[in-house]
mmCIF file with all atom_site columns, C-alpha atoms in Angstrom:
data_model
loop_
_atom_site.group_PDB
_atom_site.id
_atom_site.type_symbol
_atom_site.label_atom_id
_atom_site.label_alt_id
_atom_site.label_comp_id
_atom_site.label_asym_id
_atom_site.label_entity_id
_atom_site.label_seq_id
_atom_site.pdbx_PDB_ins_code
_atom_site.Cartn_x
_atom_site.Cartn_y
_atom_site.Cartn_z
_atom_site.occupancy
_atom_site.B_iso_or_equiv
_atom_site.pdbx_formal_charge
_atom_site.auth_seq_id
_atom_site.auth_comp_id
_atom_site.auth_asym_id
_atom_site.auth_atom_id
_atom_site.pdbx_PDB_model_num
ATOM 1   C CA . UNK P 1 1   ? 0.000  0.000  0.000  1.00 0.00 ? 1   UNK P CA 1
ATOM 2   C CA . UNK P 1 2   ? 1.340  3.439  -0.861 1.00 0.00 ? 2   UNK P CA 1
ATOM 3   C CA . UNK P 1 3   ? 2.069  5.728  2.045  1.00 0.00 ? 3   UNK P CA 1
ATOM 4   C CA . UNK P 1 4   ? -0.410 8.587  2.385  1.00 0.00 ? 4   UNK P CA 1
ATOM 5   C CA . UNK P 1 5   ? 0.925  11.895 1.167  1.00 0.00 ? 5   UNK P CA 1
ATOM 6   C CA . UNK P 1 6   ? 0.733  15.328 2.761  1.00 0.00 ? 6   UNK P CA 1
ATOM 7   C CA . UNK P 1 7   ? 0.769  18.801 1.256  1.00 0.00 ? 7   UNK P CA 1
ATOM 8   C CA . UNK P 1 8   ? 0.325  17.410 -2.229 1.00 0.00 ? 8   UNK P CA 1
ATOM 9   C CA . UNK P 1 9   ? 3.645  15.546 -2.405 1.00 0.00 ? 9   UNK P CA 1
ATOM 10  C CA . UNK P 1 10  ? 4.147  12.570 -4.701 1.00 0.00 ? 10  UNK P CA 1
ATOM 11  C CA . UNK P 1 11  ? 3.078  9.108  -3.594 1.00 0.00 ? 11  UNK P CA 1
ATOM 12  C CA . UNK P 1 12  ? 5.438  7.550  -1.052 1.00 0.00 ? 12  UNK P CA 1
ATOM 13  C CA . UNK P 1 13  ? 6.834  10.932 -0.048 1.00 0.00 ? 13  UNK P CA 1
ATOM 14  C CA . UNK P 1 14  ? 5.867  13.099 2.896  1.00 0.00 ? 14  UNK P CA 1
ATOM 15  C CA . UNK P 1 15  ? 6.346  16.810 2.558  1.00 0.00 ? 15  UNK P CA 1
ATOM 16  C CA . UNK P 1 16  ? 6.004  19.397 5.261  1.00 0.00 ? 16  UNK P CA 1
ATOM 17  C CA . UNK P 1 17  ? 5.120  23.036 4.922  1.00 0.00 ? 17  UNK P CA 1
ATOM 18  C CA . UNK P 1 18  ? 7.077  25.112 2.383  1.00 0.00 ? 18  UNK P CA 1
ATOM 19  C CA . UNK P 1 19  ? 8.017  21.952 0.497  1.00 0.00 ? 19  UNK P CA 1
ATOM 20  C CA . UNK P 1 20  ? 10.274 20.598 3.226  1.00 0.00 ? 20  UNK P CA 1
ATOM 21  C CA . UNK P 1 21  ? 10.722 16.835 3.050  1.00 0.00 ? 21  UNK P CA 1
ATOM 22  C CA . UNK P 1 22  ? 9.181  15.211 6.092  1.00 0.00 ? 22  UNK P CA 1
ATOM 23  C CA . UNK P 1 23  ? 11.536 12.609 7.508  1.00 0.00 ? 23  UNK P CA 1
ATOM 24  C CA . UNK P 1 24  ? 12.731 11.585 10.953 1.00 0.00 ? 24  UNK P CA 1
ATOM 25  C CA . UNK P 1 25  ? 15.553 14.128 10.960 1.00 0.00 ? 25  UNK P CA 1
ATOM 26  C CA . UNK P 1 26  ? 13.205 16.996 10.095 1.00 0.00 ? 26  UNK P CA 1
ATOM 27  C CA . UNK P 1 27  ? 10.733 15.893 12.766 1.00 0.00 ? 27  UNK P CA 1
ATOM 28  C CA . UNK P 1 28  ? 13.399 15.690 15.472 1.00 0.00 ? 28  UNK P CA 1
ATOM 29  C CA . UNK P 1 29  ? 14.830 19.060 14.475 1.00 0.00 ? 29  UNK P CA 1
ATOM 30  C CA . UNK P 1 30  ? 11.414 20.710 14.686 1.00 0.00 ? 30  UNK P CA 1
ATOM 31  C CA . UNK P 1 31  ? 10.662 18.947 17.971 1.00 0.00 ? 31  UNK P CA 1
ATOM 32  C CA . UNK P 1 32  ? 13.896 20.297 19.430 1.00 0.00 ? 32  UNK P CA 1
ATOM 33  C CA . UNK P 1 33  ? 13.039 23.814 18.249 1.00 0.00 ? 33  UNK P CA 1
ATOM 34  C CA . UNK P 1 34  ? 9.568  23.503 19.765 1.00 0.00 ? 34  UNK P CA 1
ATOM 35  C CA . UNK P 1 35  ? 10.944 22.434 23.151 1.00 0.00 ? 35  UNK P CA 1
ATOM 36  C CA . UNK P 1 36  ? 13.458 25.294 23.037 1.00 0.00 ? 36  UNK P CA 1
ATOM 37  C CA . UNK P 1 37  ? 10.589 27.735 22.546 1.00 0.00 ? 37  UNK P CA 1
ATOM 38  C CA . UNK P 1 38  ? 7.843  26.401 24.813 1.00 0.00 ? 38  UNK P CA 1
ATOM 39  C CA . UNK P 1 39  ? 9.461  23.781 27.048 1.00 0.00 ? 39  UNK P CA 1
ATOM 40  C CA . UNK P 1 40  ? 8.795  20.078 27.345 1.00 0.00 ? 40  UNK P CA 1
ATOM 41  C CA . UNK P 1 41  ? 5.254  20.653 28.595 1.00 0.00 ? 41  UNK P CA 1
ATOM 42  C CA . UNK P 1 42  ? 4.365  22.184 25.236 1.00 0.00 ? 42  UNK P CA 1
ATOM 43  C CA . UNK P 1 43  ? 5.632  19.254 23.187 1.00 0.00 ? 43  UNK P CA 1
ATOM 44  C CA . UNK P 1 44  ? 2.936  17.016 21.763 1.00 0.00 ? 44  UNK P CA 1
ATOM 45  C CA . UNK P 1 45  ? 2.256  15.421 18.418 1.00 0.00 ? 45  UNK P CA 1
ATOM 46  C CA . UNK P 1 46  ? -0.457 17.900 17.459 1.00 0.00 ? 46  UNK P CA 1
ATOM 47  C CA . UNK P 1 47  ? 1.688  20.954 18.172 1.00 0.00 ? 47  UNK P CA 1
ATOM 48  C CA . UNK P 1 48  ? 4.610  19.403 16.318 1.00 0.00 ? 48  UNK P CA 1
ATOM 49  C CA . UNK P 1 49  ? 2.454  18.551 13.317 1.00 0.00 ? 49  UNK P CA 1
ATOM 50  C CA . UNK P 1 50  ? 1.120  22.102 13.187 1.00 0.00 ? 50  UNK P CA 1
ATOM 51  C CA . UNK P 1 51  ? 4.669  23.440 13.286 1.00 0.00 ? 51  UNK P CA 1
ATOM 52  C CA . UNK P 1 52  ? 5.632  21.231 10.365 1.00 0.00 ? 52  UNK P CA 1
ATOM 53  C CA . UNK P 1 53  ? 2.444  21.978 8.439  1.00 0.00 ? 53  UNK P CA 1
ATOM 54  C CA . UNK P 1 54  ? 1.320  18.356 8.211  1.00 0.00 ? 54  UNK P CA 1
ATOM 55  C CA . UNK P 1 55  ? -1.402 16.145 9.607  1.00 0.00 ? 55  UNK P CA 1
ATOM 56  C CA . UNK P 1 56  ? -0.685 14.531 12.940 1.00 0.00 ? 56  UNK P CA 1
ATOM 57  C CA . UNK P 1 57  ? -0.889 11.020 11.522 1.00 0.00 ? 57  UNK P CA 1
ATOM 58  C CA . UNK P 1 58  ? 1.958  11.798 9.119  1.00 0.00 ? 58  UNK P CA 1
ATOM 59  C CA . UNK P 1 59  ? 4.357  11.945 12.048 1.00 0.00 ? 59  UNK P CA 1
ATOM 60  C CA . UNK P 1 60  ? 3.659  8.352  13.006 1.00 0.00 ? 60  UNK P CA 1
ATOM 61  C CA . UNK P 1 61  ? 5.238  7.097  9.776  1.00 0.00 ? 61  UNK P CA 1
ATOM 62  C CA . UNK P 1 62  ? 8.580  8.240  11.207 1.00 0.00 ? 62  UNK P CA 1
ATOM 63  C CA . UNK P 1 63  ? 8.179  8.207  15.027 1.00 0.00 ? 63  UNK P CA 1
ATOM 64  C CA . UNK P 1 64  ? 5.747  5.563  16.307 1.00 0.00 ? 64  UNK P CA 1
ATOM 65  C CA . UNK P 1 65  ? 4.891  7.328  19.571 1.00 0.00 ? 65  UNK P CA 1
ATOM 66  C CA . UNK P 1 66  ? 5.894  10.149 21.875 1.00 0.00 ? 66  UNK P CA 1
ATOM 67  C CA . UNK P 1 67  ? 8.431  7.985  23.704 1.00 0.00 ? 67  UNK P CA 1
ATOM 68  C CA . UNK P 1 68  ? 10.231 7.411  20.414 1.00 0.00 ? 68  UNK P CA 1
ATOM 69  C CA . UNK P 1 69  ? 10.087 11.155 19.785 1.00 0.00 ? 69  UNK P CA 1
ATOM 70  C CA . UNK P 1 70  ? 11.660 11.918 23.168 1.00 0.00 ? 70  UNK P CA 1
ATOM 71  C CA . UNK P 1 71  ? 14.347 9.292  22.625 1.00 0.00 ? 71  UNK P CA 1
ATOM 72  C CA . UNK P 1 72  ? 15.026 10.826 19.229 1.00 0.00 ? 72  UNK P CA 1
ATOM 73  C CA . UNK P 1 73  ? 15.470 14.280 20.770 1.00 0.00 ? 73  UNK P CA 1
ATOM 74  C CA . UNK P 1 74  ? 18.052 12.831 23.170 1.00 0.00 ? 74  UNK P CA 1
ATOM 75  C CA . UNK P 1 75  ? 19.772 11.233 20.189 1.00 0.00 ? 75  UNK P CA 1
ATOM 76  C CA . UNK P 1 76  ? 19.834 14.574 18.373 1.00 0.00 ? 76  UNK P CA 1
ATOM 77  C CA . UNK P 1 77  ? 21.285 16.312 21.429 1.00 0.00 ? 77  UNK P CA 1
ATOM 78  C CA . UNK P 1 78  ? 24.010 13.744 21.998 1.00 0.00 ? 78  UNK P CA 1
ATOM 79  C CA . UNK P 1 79  ? 24.798 13.797 18.296 1.00 0.00 ? 79  UNK P CA 1
ATOM 80  C CA . UNK P 1 80  ? 25.874 17.399 18.761 1.00 0.00 ? 80  UNK P CA 1
ATOM 81  C CA . UNK P 1 81  ? 28.662 16.464 21.173 1.00 0.00 ? 81  UNK P CA 1
ATOM 82  C CA . UNK P 1 82  ? 32.128 16.859 19.711 1.00 0.00 ? 82  UNK P CA 1
ATOM 83  C CA . UNK P 1 83  ? 34.089 13.610 19.819 1.00 0.00 ? 83  UNK P CA 1
ATOM 84  C CA . UNK P 1 84  ? 37.791 14.424 19.587 1.00 0.00 ? 84  UNK P CA 1
ATOM 85  C CA . UNK P 1 85  ? 40.115 12.258 17.534 1.00 0.00 ? 85  UNK P CA 1
ATOM 86  C CA . UNK P 1 86  ? 42.370 9.835  19.371 1.00 0.00 ? 86  UNK P CA 1
ATOM 87  C CA . UNK P 1 87  ? 45.395 12.012 18.546 1.00 0.00 ? 87  UNK P CA 1
ATOM 88  C CA . UNK P 1 88  ? 43.738 15.254 19.689 1.00 0.00 ? 88  UNK P CA 1
ATOM 89  C CA . UNK P 1 89  ? 45.594 15.276 23.007 1.00 0.00 ? 89  UNK P CA 1
ATOM 90  C CA . UNK P 1 90  ? 46.006 13.304 26.193 1.00 0.00 ? 90  UNK P CA 1
ATOM 91  C CA . UNK P 1 91  ? 43.054 11.414 27.609 1.00 0.00 ? 91  UNK P CA 1
ATOM 92  C CA . UNK P 1 92  ? 42.289 14.143 30.147 1.00 0.00 ? 92  UNK P CA 1
ATOM 93  C CA . UNK P 1 93  ? 42.442 16.855 27.481 1.00 0.00 ? 93  UNK P CA 1
ATOM 94  C CA . UNK P 1 94  ? 39.977 14.907 25.352 1.00 0.00 ? 94  UNK P CA 1
ATOM 95  C CA . UNK P 1 95  ? 37.756 14.302 28.380 1.00 0.00 ? 95  UNK P CA 1
ATOM 96  C CA . UNK P 1 96  ? 37.695 18.064 28.972 1.00 0.00 ? 96  UNK P CA 1
ATOM 97  C CA . UNK P 1 97  ? 36.794 18.706 25.328 1.00 0.00 ? 97  UNK P CA 1
ATOM 98  C CA . UNK P 1 98  ? 33.880 16.290 25.495 1.00 0.00 ? 98  UNK P CA 1
ATOM 99  C CA . UNK P 1 99  ? 32.661 17.696 28.815 1.00 0.00 ? 99  UNK P CA 1
ATOM 100 C CA . UNK P 1 100 ? 32.810 21.234 27.442 1.00 0.00 ? 100 UNK P CA 1
ATOM 101 C CA . UNK P 1 101 ? 30.921 20.124 24.352 1.00 0.00 ? 101 UNK P CA 1
ATOM 102 C CA . UNK P 1 102 ? 28.215 18.426 26.443 1.00 0.00 ? 102 UNK P CA 1
ATOM 103 C CA . UNK P 1 103 ? 27.841 21.628 28.450 1.00 0.00 ? 103 UNK P CA 1
ATOM 104 C CA . UNK P 1 104 ? 27.599 23.697 25.255 1.00 0.00 ? 104 UNK P CA 1
ATOM 105 C CA . UNK P 1 105 ? 24.871 21.445 23.852 1.00 0.00 ? 105 UNK P CA 1
ATOM 106 C CA . UNK P 1 106 ? 22.945 21.530 27.123 1.00 0.00 ? 106 UNK P CA 1
ATOM 107 C CA . UNK P 1 107 ? 23.264 25.320 27.391 1.00 0.00 ? 107 UNK P CA 1
ATOM 108 C CA . UNK P 1 108 ? 21.838 25.693 23.877 1.00 0.00 ? 108 UNK P CA 1
ATOM 109 C CA . UNK P 1 109 ? 18.841 23.548 24.861 1.00 0.00 ? 109 UNK P CA 1
ATOM 110 C CA . UNK P 1 110 ? 18.306 23.988 28.625 1.00 0.00 ? 110 UNK P CA 1
ATOM 111 C CA . UNK P 1 111 ? 14.671 22.836 28.465 1.00 0.00 ? 111 UNK P CA 1
ATOM 112 C CA . UNK P 1 112 ? 15.939 19.485 27.203 1.00 0.00 ? 112 UNK P CA 1
ATOM 113 C CA . UNK P 1 113 ? 18.333 18.795 30.076 1.00 0.00 ? 113 UNK P CA 1
ATOM 114 C CA . UNK P 1 114 ? 15.622 16.919 32.040 1.00 0.00 ? 114 UNK P CA 1
ATOM 115 C CA . UNK P 1 115 ? 15.312 14.567 29.068 1.00 0.00 ? 115 UNK P CA 1
ATOM 116 C CA . UNK P 1 116 ? 19.031 13.888 29.130 1.00 0.00 ? 116 UNK P CA 1
ATOM 117 C CA . UNK P 1 117 ? 18.880 12.833 32.768 1.00 0.00 ? 117 UNK P CA 1
ATOM 118 C CA . UNK P 1 118 ? 15.626 10.857 32.653 1.00 0.00 ? 118 UNK P CA 1
ATOM 119 C CA . UNK P 1 119 ? 15.440 9.182  29.236 1.00 0.00 ? 119 UNK P CA 1
ATOM 120 C CA . UNK P 1 120 ? 17.461 6.065  28.409 1.00 0.00 ? 120 UNK P CA 1
ATOM 121 C CA . UNK P 1 121 ? 20.014 6.404  25.649 1.00 0.00 ? 121 UNK P CA 1
ATOM 122 C CA . UNK P 1 122 ? 17.979 4.123  23.439 1.00 0.00 ? 122 UNK P CA 1
ATOM 123 C CA . UNK P 1 123 ? 19.523 4.383  19.980 1.00 0.00 ? 123 UNK P CA 1
ATOM 124 C CA . UNK P 1 124 ? 22.905 3.512  18.533 1.00 0.00 ? 124 UNK P CA 1
ATOM 125 C CA . UNK P 1 125 ? 23.557 7.137  17.597 1.00 0.00 ? 125 UNK P CA 1
ATOM 126 C CA . UNK P 1 126 ? 22.791 8.230  21.154 1.00 0.00 ? 126 UNK P CA 1
ATOM 127 C CA . UNK P 1 127 ? 25.222 5.669  22.554 1.00 0.00 ? 127 UNK P CA 1
ATOM 128 C CA . UNK P 1 128 ? 28.200 6.574  20.362 1.00 0.00 ? 128 UNK P CA 1
ATOM 129 C CA . UNK P 1 129 ? 29.326 9.548  22.497 1.00 0.00 ? 129 UNK P CA 1
ATOM 130 C CA . UNK P 1 130 ? 29.129 7.252  25.532 1.00 0.00 ? 130 UNK P CA 1
ATOM 131 C CA . UNK P 1 131 ? 31.354 4.710  23.794 1.00 0.00 ? 131 UNK P CA 1
ATOM 132 C CA . UNK P 1 132 ? 33.848 7.482  23.004 1.00 0.00 ? 132 UNK P CA 1
ATOM 133 C CA . UNK P 1 133 ? 33.816 8.622  26.629 1.00 0.00 ? 133 UNK P CA 1
ATOM 134 C CA . UNK P 1 134 ? 34.465 5.078  27.844 1.00 0.00 ? 134 UNK P CA 1
ATOM 135 C CA . UNK P 1 135 ? 37.378 4.824  25.400 1.00 0.00 ? 135 UNK P CA 1
ATOM 136 C CA . UNK P 1 136 ? 38.905 7.897  27.037 1.00 0.00 ? 136 UNK P CA 1
ATOM 137 C CA . UNK P 1 137 ? 38.334 6.543  30.550 1.00 0.00 ? 137 UNK P CA 1
ATOM 138 C CA . UNK P 1 138 ? 39.837 3.184  29.589 1.00 0.00 ? 138 UNK P CA 1
ATOM 139 C CA . UNK P 1 139 ? 42.899 5.050  28.361 1.00 0.00 ? 139 UNK P CA 1
ATOM 140 C CA . UNK P 1 140 ? 43.096 6.597  31.836 1.00 0.00 ? 140 UNK P CA 1
ATOM 141 C CA . UNK P 1 141 ? 43.577 3.090  33.180 1.00 0.00 ? 141 UNK P CA 1
ATOM 142 C CA . UNK P 1 142 ? 40.136 2.554  34.666 1.00 0.00 ? 142 UNK P CA 1
ATOM 143 C CA . UNK P 1 143 ? 38.464 -0.815 34.789 1.00 0.00 ? 143 UNK P CA 1
ATOM 144 C CA . UNK P 1 144 ? 35.044 -1.192 33.191 1.00 0.00 ? 144 UNK P CA 1
ATOM 145 C CA . UNK P 1 145 ? 33.290 -0.772 36.544 1.00 0.00 ? 145 UNK P CA 1
ATOM 146 C CA . UNK P 1 146 ? 35.450 2.203  37.515 1.00 0.00 ? 146 UNK P CA 1
ATOM 147 C CA . UNK P 1 147 ? 34.811 3.839  34.154 1.00 0.00 ? 147 UNK P CA 1
ATOM 148 C CA . UNK P 1 148 ? 31.060 3.508  34.704 1.00 0.00 ? 148 UNK P CA 1
ATOM 149 C CA . UNK P 1 149 ? 31.289 5.255  38.081 1.00 0.00 ? 149 UNK P CA 1
ATOM 150 C CA . UNK P 1 150 ? 33.549 8.007  36.722 1.00 0.00 ? 150 UNK P CA 1
ATOM 151 C CA . UNK P 1 151 ? 31.304 8.524  33.676 1.00 0.00 ? 151 UNK P CA 1
ATOM 152 C CA . UNK P 1 152 ? 28.204 8.943  35.805 1.00 0.00 ? 152 UNK P CA 1
ATOM 153 C CA . UNK P 1 153 ? 30.002 11.320 38.164 1.00 0.00 ? 153 UNK P CA 1
ATOM 154 C CA . UNK P 1 154 ? 31.317 13.544 35.378 1.00 0.00 ? 154 UNK P CA 1
ATOM 155 C CA . UNK P 1 155 ? 28.021 13.658 33.465 1.00 0.00 ? 155 UNK P CA 1
ATOM 156 C CA . UNK P 1 156 ? 26.160 14.466 36.689 1.00 0.00 ? 156 UNK P CA 1
ATOM 157 C CA . UNK P 1 157 ? 28.557 17.343 37.335 1.00 0.00 ? 157 UNK P CA 1
ATOM 158 C CA . UNK P 1 158 ? 28.203 18.753 33.814 1.00 0.00 ? 158 UNK P CA 1
ATOM 159 C CA . UNK P 1 159 ? 24.415 18.583 33.628 1.00 0.00 ? 159 UNK P CA 1
ATOM 160 C CA . UNK P 1 160 ? 23.969 19.725 37.231 1.00 0.00 ? 160 UNK P CA 1
ATOM 161 C CA . UNK P 1 161 ? 26.239 22.690 36.530 1.00 0.00 ? 161 UNK P CA 1
ATOM 162 C CA . UNK P 1 162 ? 24.208 23.579 33.440 1.00 0.00 ? 162 UNK P CA 1
ATOM 163 C CA . UNK P 1 163 ? 20.895 23.371 35.307 1.00 0.00 ? 163 UNK P CA 1
ATOM 164 C CA . UNK P 1 164 ? 22.184 25.718 38.014 1.00 0.00 ? 164 UNK P CA 1
ATOM 165 C CA . UNK P 1 165 ? 23.849 27.991 35.461 1.00 0.00 ? 165 UNK P CA 1
ATOM 166 C CA . UNK P 1 166 ? 20.700 28.230 33.330 1.00 0.00 ? 166 UNK P CA 1
ATOM 167 C CA . UNK P 1 167 ? 18.575 28.990 36.375 1.00 0.00 ? 167 UNK P CA 1
ATOM 168 C CA . UNK P 1 168 ? 20.867 31.862 37.381 1.00 0.00 ? 168 UNK P CA 1
ATOM 169 C CA . UNK P 1 169 ? 21.938 30.200 40.611 1.00 0.00 ? 169 UNK P CA 1
ATOM 170 C CA . UNK P 1 170 ? 25.571 31.267 40.301 1.00 0.00 ? 170 UNK P CA 1
ATOM 171 C CA . UNK P 1 171 ? 24.525 34.893 40.188 1.00 0.00 ? 171 UNK P CA 1
ATOM 172 C CA . UNK P 1 172 ? 22.121 34.632 43.087 1.00 0.00 ? 172 UNK P CA 1
ATOM 173 C CA . UNK P 1 173 ? 24.334 33.709 46.018 1.00 0.00 ? 173 UNK P CA 1
ATOM 174 C CA . UNK P 1 174 ? 26.347 36.608 47.281 1.00 0.00 ? 174 UNK P CA 1
ATOM 175 C CA . UNK P 1 175 ? 26.814 39.158 44.450 1.00 0.00 ? 175 UNK P CA 1
ATOM 176 C CA . UNK P 1 176 ? 25.562 42.590 45.434 1.00 0.00 ? 176 UNK P CA 1
ATOM 177 C CA . UNK P 1 177 ? 25.437 41.696 49.130 1.00 0.00 ? 177 UNK P CA 1
ATOM 178 C CA . UNK P 1 178 ? 27.035 43.971 51.714 1.00 0.00 ? 178 UNK P CA 1
ATOM 179 C CA . UNK P 1 179 ? 29.792 42.045 53.533 1.00 0.00 ? 179 UNK P CA 1
ATOM 180 C CA . UNK P 1 180 ? 29.047 43.975 56.728 1.00 0.00 ? 180 UNK P CA 1
ATOM 181 C CA . UNK P 1 181 ? 25.418 42.888 56.527 1.00 0.00 ? 181 UNK P CA 1
ATOM 182 C CA . UNK P 1 182 ? 26.511 39.278 56.205 1.00 0.00 ? 182 UNK P CA 1
ATOM 183 C CA . UNK P 1 183 ? 28.820 39.670 59.171 1.00 0.00 ? 183 UNK P CA 1
ATOM 184 C CA . UNK P 1 184 ? 25.939 41.013 61.217 1.00 0.00 ? 184 UNK P CA 1
ATOM 185 C CA . UNK P 1 185 ? 23.966 37.921 60.243 1.00 0.00 ? 185 UNK P CA 1
ATOM 186 C CA . UNK P 1 186 ? 26.771 35.748 61.571 1.00 0.00 ? 186 UNK P CA 1
ATOM 187 C CA . UNK P 1 187 ? 27.935 34.606 58.123 1.00 0.00 ? 187 UNK P CA 1
ATOM 188 C CA . UNK P 1 188 ? 31.646 35.425 58.047 1.00 0.00 ? 188 UNK P CA 1
ATOM 189 C CA . UNK P 1 189 ? 32.543 32.865 55.381 1.00 0.00 ? 189 UNK P CA 1
ATOM 190 C CA . UNK P 1 190 ? 30.043 34.358 52.947 1.00 0.00 ? 190 UNK P CA 1
ATOM 191 C CA . UNK P 1 191 ? 31.161 37.875 53.840 1.00 0.00 ? 191 UNK P CA 1
ATOM 192 C CA . UNK P 1 192 ? 34.743 36.988 52.952 1.00 0.00 ? 192 UNK P CA 1
ATOM 193 C CA . UNK P 1 193 ? 33.576 35.433 49.698 1.00 0.00 ? 193 UNK P CA 1
ATOM 194 C CA . UNK P 1 194 ? 31.655 38.432 48.352 1.00 0.00 ? 194 UNK P CA 1
ATOM 195 C CA . UNK P 1 195 ? 34.668 40.044 46.569 1.00 0.00 ? 195 UNK P CA 1
ATOM 196 C CA . UNK P 1 196 ? 35.265 36.764 44.747 1.00 0.00 ? 196 UNK P CA 1
ATOM 197 C CA . UNK P 1 197 ? 31.689 36.453 43.512 1.00 0.00 ? 197 UNK P CA 1
ATOM 198 C CA . UNK P 1 198 ? 31.631 39.502 41.278 1.00 0.00 ? 198 UNK P CA 1
ATOM 199 C CA . UNK P 1 199 ? 32.550 39.161 37.605 1.00 0.00 ? 199 UNK P CA 1
ATOM 200 C CA . UNK P 1 200 ? 33.209 35.436 37.711 1.00 0.00 ? 200 UNK P CA 1
ATOM 201 C CA . UNK P 1 201 ? 34.500 33.691 34.575 1.00 0.00 ? 201 UNK P CA 1
ATOM 202 C CA . UNK P 1 202 ? 31.912 30.925 34.523 1.00 0.00 ? 202 UNK P CA 1
ATOM 203 C CA . UNK P 1 203 ? 33.807 28.969 31.870 1.00 0.00 ? 203 UNK P CA 1
ATOM 204 C CA . UNK P 1 204 ? 36.975 28.935 33.977 1.00 0.00 ? 204 UNK P CA 1
ATOM 205 C CA . UNK P 1 205 ? 34.929 27.946 37.020 1.00 0.00 ? 205 UNK P CA 1
ATOM 206 C CA . UNK P 1 206 ? 33.407 25.072 35.057 1.00 0.00 ? 206 UNK P CA 1
ATOM 207 C CA . UNK P 1 207 ? 36.827 23.817 33.975 1.00 0.00 ? 207 UNK P CA 1
ATOM 208 C CA . UNK P 1 208 ? 38.194 24.093 37.509 1.00 0.00 ? 208 UNK P CA 1
ATOM 209 C CA . UNK P 1 209 ? 35.229 22.247 38.958 1.00 0.00 ? 209 UNK P CA 1
ATOM 210 C CA . UNK P 1 210 ? 35.501 19.532 36.335 1.00 0.00 ? 210 UNK P CA 1
ATOM 211 C CA . UNK P 1 211 ? 39.157 19.096 37.175 1.00 0.00 ? 211 UNK P CA 1
ATOM 212 C CA . UNK P 1 212 ? 38.264 18.663 40.852 1.00 0.00 ? 212 UNK P CA 1
ATOM 213 C CA . UNK P 1 213 ? 35.592 16.100 39.982 1.00 0.00 ? 213 UNK P CA 1
ATOM 214 C CA . UNK P 1 214 ? 37.848 14.270 37.541 1.00 0.00 ? 214 UNK P CA 1
ATOM 215 C CA . UNK P 1 215 ? 40.924 14.080 39.772 1.00 0.00 ? 215 UNK P CA 1
ATOM 216 C CA . UNK P 1 216 ? 38.882 13.421 42.891 1.00 0.00 ? 216 UNK P CA 1
ATOM 217 C CA . UNK P 1 217 ? 36.888 10.630 41.306 1.00 0.00 ? 217 UNK P CA 1
ATOM 218 C CA . UNK P 1 218 ? 39.997 8.930  39.932 1.00 0.00 ? 218 UNK P CA 1
ATOM 219 C CA . UNK P 1 219 ? 41.722 9.117  43.329 1.00 0.00 ? 219 UNK P CA 1
ATOM 220 C CA . UNK P 1 220 ? 38.635 7.755  45.073 1.00 0.00 ? 220 UNK P CA 1
ATOM 221 C CA . UNK P 1 221 ? 38.333 4.934  42.557 1.00 0.00 ? 221 UNK P CA 1
ATOM 222 C CA . UNK P 1 222 ? 41.984 4.002  43.066 1.00 0.00 ? 222 UNK P CA 1
ATOM 223 C CA . UNK P 1 223 ? 41.398 3.786  46.815 1.00 0.00 ? 223 UNK P CA 1
ATOM 224 C CA . UNK P 1 224 ? 38.265 1.705  46.263 1.00 0.00 ? 224 UNK P CA 1
ATOM 225 C CA . UNK P 1 225 ? 40.189 -0.687 44.039 1.00 0.00 ? 225 UNK P CA 1
ATOM 226 C CA . UNK P 1 226 ? 42.836 -1.219 46.723 1.00 0.00 ? 226 UNK P CA 1
ATOM 227 C CA . UNK P 1 227 ? 40.370 -1.641 49.589 1.00 0.00 ? 227 UNK P CA 1
ATOM 228 C CA . UNK P 1 228 ? 38.717 -5.027 50.207 1.00 0.00 ? 228 UNK P CA 1
ATOM 229 C CA . UNK P 1 229 ? 35.240 -5.196 48.707 1.00 0.00 ? 229 UNK P CA 1
ATOM 230 C CA . UNK P 1 230 ? 32.400 -5.357 51.218 1.00 0.00 ? 230 UNK P CA 1
ATOM 231 C CA . UNK P 1 231 ? 29.316 -7.164 50.105 1.00 0.00 ? 231 UNK P CA 1
#
């Protein structure tokens, strides 16, 4: 049976508004744009179909349900992560490049960060950046189990940082406060910190924090490997 057409396209071909070919890539791109504009709560098949200028049923030829759509958005996001070549530097330099790239992707699409922390990486394309990350961690000398723990720790740091950064948290604790007022409140540590909170280089802070997480996690994993396992 020939596939139904939309917008007057030839049989077997779906076309969206303005003559755009309707395929999975176009659907995922429009879905990502829609979430960027209205948030995850505003994403549904009807709204997406209207954005593309097609009937809702046309979408189901390419994404069978909303779960598949959400998984596809995660795939599209992870596909934007830069995977450095094996000769692009030491393992820790390449780990930093990938972490920076993950942060950049998440910052471009902050409404999608909840998807990245709640949806499974369900497709081969979504899993490829993970495979690359595990290659880097293996080069660092980690066992498979240690690499899993380090991977989760680093990703949690990056995405947690982005969520706080996007929400303005880093600008809301301390800047503009009067140190004397904080001293009167019995908060001497915060009072001493106020001069350091103005004009922060958030990118440098991210790199420094990642270095702490990376080095700290590797040291902790080394200690765990040497200690007797308790079951």
